[in-house]
Amino acid sequence: ILPEPDAWFRQVEAVSGVRVARTAWQEARRSALDMASLLKRLNARADLAASPLVIAEAPGSDATALRREQADRKAAGLDAPWMTAAAASSAVGTATGGAIRLRDGFRYDPVRATIALTKAAADAGARVFEKSAVKRTRFTRKTADVVTATGSIRTRGIYIATGRPGPVFRQLERHVTVRQGFA
């Protein structure tokens, strides 16, 4: 569970301003803490463990750009402690010129967490349609229709667990722009 958005603070600040960038980082940190808290409350057997996030330059790279990123985060009032080259190299297991170390990250088993979250949602009254192949979706301002091979479901909202809309949600594709990703 990452305590920050999948972007560089400097880039977000340049596009949207320091206030928006700071808010995005604060909300991402709060969301990471909330997710961990939720998994604990649900007694999810998801092997949840605190795990700091270390952002380091690639081996042999100059750490100047990362150091500027860290300074910009600090100037915006965000927690972004700098790790020396020796400490960073020890933490990541490879030579690096330094790193940013963020608290409030977590490791967890995503399959077990998903099972616990789905069970909690079902216990609260949500209907879960697992392994139902979706043929088509239609949206109005207030409802969505999900068409499967055996019928359709009208609902106020759909949660899609994917990185991109894909062919089933072709009408949403124009609203999605991939800016950055990782594996």
Coordinates of C-alpha atoms in Angstrom, one line a residue:
I1 CA 0.0 0.0 0.0
L2 CA 1.9 3.1 -1.3
P3 CA 1.6 6.3 0.8
E4 CA 1.9 8.5 -2.3
P5 CA 0.6 8.9 -5.8
D6 CA 2.2 7.3 -8.8
A7 CA 3.8 10.5 -10.0
W8 CA 6.7 12.9 -9.2
F9 CA 5.7 15.7 -6.8
R10 CA 7.7 18.2 -9.0
Q11 CA 5.7 17.4 -12.1
V12 CA 2.3 17.6 -10.3
E13 CA 3.3 20.9 -8.7
A14 CA 4.4 22.3 -12.1
V15 CA 1.0 21.4 -13.7
S16 CA -1.4 22.0 -10.8
G17 CA 0.4 24.1 -8.2
V18 CA 1.8 23.4 -4.8
R19 CA -1.5 23.3 -2.9
V20 CA -3.0 20.7 -5.2
A21 CA 0.2 18.6 -5.2
R22 CA 0.5 18.8 -1.4
T23 CA -3.2 17.7 -1.0
A24 CA -2.7 14.8 -3.4
W25 CA 0.3 13.5 -1.3
Q26 CA -1.4 14.1 2.0
E27 CA -4.6 12.2 0.8
A28 CA -2.5 9.3 -0.6
R29 CA -0.7 9.0 2.8
R30 CA -4.1 9.2 4.6
S31 CA -5.6 6.6 2.3
A32 CA -2.7 4.2 2.9
L33 CA -3.2 4.5 6.6
D34 CA -7.0 4.1 6.2
M35 CA -6.6 1.0 4.1
A36 CA -4.3 -0.6 6.7
S37 CA -6.7 0.3 9.5
L38 CA -9.6 -1.2 7.6
L39 CA -7.8 -4.5 7.0
K40 CA -6.9 -4.6 10.8
R41 CA -10.6 -3.8 11.7
L42 CA -11.8 -6.6 9.5
N43 CA -9.3 -9.0 11.0
A44 CA -8.2 -9.8 7.4
R45 CA -5.6 -12.5 7.4
A46 CA -3.7 -10.5 4.8
D47 CA -0.2 -10.6 6.3
L48 CA -0.3 -6.8 6.8
A49 CA 3.0 -5.4 7.8
A50 CA 4.4 -1.9 7.9
S51 CA 6.9 -1.4 5.2
P52 CA 8.6 2.0 4.5
L53 CA 8.8 3.0 0.9
V54 CA 12.4 3.8 -0.3
I55 CA 12.6 5.8 -3.5
A56 CA 16.1 5.5 -4.9
E57 CA 17.9 6.5 -8.1
A58 CA 18.9 3.7 -10.4
P59 CA 22.4 2.4 -9.7
G60 CA 25.0 4.7 -11.2
S61 CA 22.6 7.6 -11.6
D62 CA 23.1 11.0 -10.3
A63 CA 20.9 11.6 -7.2
T64 CA 20.6 15.4 -7.9
A65 CA 17.1 15.2 -9.4
L66 CA 15.9 13.0 -6.6
R67 CA 17.5 15.4 -4.1
R68 CA 15.5 18.3 -5.7
E69 CA 12.3 16.2 -5.5
Q70 CA 12.9 15.6 -1.8
A71 CA 13.7 19.3 -1.2
D72 CA 10.4 20.3 -3.0
R73 CA 8.4 17.9 -0.9
K74 CA 10.0 19.3 2.3
A75 CA 9.3 22.9 1.2
A76 CA 5.7 21.9 0.7
G77 CA 5.5 20.7 4.2
L78 CA 5.5 17.0 3.4
D79 CA 7.4 14.3 5.3
A80 CA 10.3 13.3 3.0
P81 CA 13.4 12.4 4.9
W82 CA 16.6 12.0 2.9
M83 CA 18.7 8.8 3.2
T84 CA 22.4 9.1 2.7
A85 CA 24.0 7.1 -0.1
A86 CA 25.4 4.5 2.4
A87 CA 22.0 4.1 4.2
A88 CA 20.1 3.9 0.9
S89 CA 22.5 1.4 -0.6
S90 CA 22.1 -0.8 2.5
A91 CA 18.3 -0.5 2.4
V92 CA 17.9 -1.3 -1.3
G93 CA 20.8 -3.7 -1.7
T94 CA 22.5 -1.8 -4.6
A95 CA 24.7 1.2 -5.0
T96 CA 22.7 4.5 -5.1
G97 CA 23.5 8.1 -4.5
G98 CA 20.7 8.5 -1.9
A99 CA 17.0 8.0 -1.4
I100 CA 13.8 9.4 0.0
R101 CA 12.4 7.2 2.8
L102 CA 8.6 7.4 3.4
R103 CA 6.8 6.0 6.4
D104 CA 3.3 4.7 6.3
G105 CA 3.7 2.1 3.5
F106 CA 2.5 -1.4 4.0
R107 CA 2.9 -4.9 2.5
Y108 CA -0.1 -7.2 2.3
D109 CA -1.5 -10.2 0.6
P110 CA -3.9 -8.7 -2.0
V111 CA -5.9 -11.9 -2.6
R112 CA -6.6 -12.3 1.1
A113 CA -7.4 -8.6 1.5
T114 CA -9.8 -8.8 -1.5
I115 CA -11.6 -11.8 0.1
A116 CA -12.0 -10.0 3.4
L117 CA -13.2 -6.8 1.7
T118 CA -15.7 -8.7 -0.4
K119 CA -17.0 -10.6 2.6
A120 CA -17.4 -7.3 4.5
A121 CA -19.3 -5.7 1.6
A122 CA -21.6 -8.8 1.2
D123 CA -22.2 -8.8 5.0
A124 CA -23.2 -5.1 4.7
G125 CA -25.7 -5.9 2.0
A126 CA -23.7 -5.6 -1.3
R127 CA -24.5 -8.2 -3.9
V128 CA -21.3 -9.6 -5.5
F129 CA -21.4 -11.1 -9.0
E130 CA -18.1 -13.0 -9.1
K131 CA -16.9 -14.5 -12.4
S132 CA -19.8 -13.1 -14.4
A133 CA -18.5 -12.4 -17.8
V134 CA -19.6 -8.8 -18.8
K135 CA -20.7 -8.5 -22.4
R136 CA -21.6 -4.8 -22.4
T137 CA -22.2 -1.8 -20.2
R138 CA -24.6 1.2 -20.6
F139 CA -24.6 4.3 -18.5
T140 CA -27.1 7.1 -17.9
R141 CA -26.6 10.0 -15.6
K142 CA -28.0 8.1 -12.6
T143 CA -27.7 4.4 -13.4
A144 CA -25.5 1.8 -15.1
D145 CA -26.6 -1.4 -16.8
V146 CA -24.2 -4.3 -16.8
V147 CA -25.2 -7.0 -19.4
T148 CA -24.0 -10.5 -18.8
A149 CA -24.7 -13.7 -20.8
T150 CA -27.7 -14.6 -18.5
G151 CA -29.2 -11.2 -17.8
S152 CA -28.6 -7.6 -16.9
I153 CA -28.0 -5.7 -13.6
R154 CA -29.1 -2.1 -13.1
T155 CA -27.1 -0.3 -10.4
R156 CA -26.1 3.2 -9.3
G157 CA -22.4 2.4 -9.6
I158 CA -19.8 -0.1 -10.8
Y159 CA -16.4 -0.8 -9.4
I160 CA -13.9 -1.9 -12.0
A161 CA -10.7 -3.6 -10.7
T162 CA -8.4 -2.9 -13.6
G163 CA -5.8 -0.5 -14.8
R164 CA -7.6 0.5 -17.9
P165 CA -11.3 0.3 -19.0
G166 CA -10.7 -2.2 -21.8
P167 CA -13.2 -3.3 -24.6
V168 CA -16.2 -3.8 -22.3
F169 CA -16.0 -0.2 -21.1
R170 CA -15.1 1.3 -24.5
Q171 CA -17.2 4.4 -23.7
L172 CA -14.9 5.2 -20.8
E173 CA -11.7 4.9 -22.8
R174 CA -11.8 8.5 -23.9
H175 CA -11.9 9.6 -20.3
V176 CA -8.7 7.7 -19.3
T177 CA -5.2 8.9 -20.1
V178 CA -2.3 6.7 -18.8
R179 CA 0.4 9.1 -17.5
Q180 CA 2.7 6.7 -15.7
G181 CA 2.7 3.0 -14.7
F182 CA 4.9 0.4 -13.3
A183 CA 5.1 -3.4 -12.8

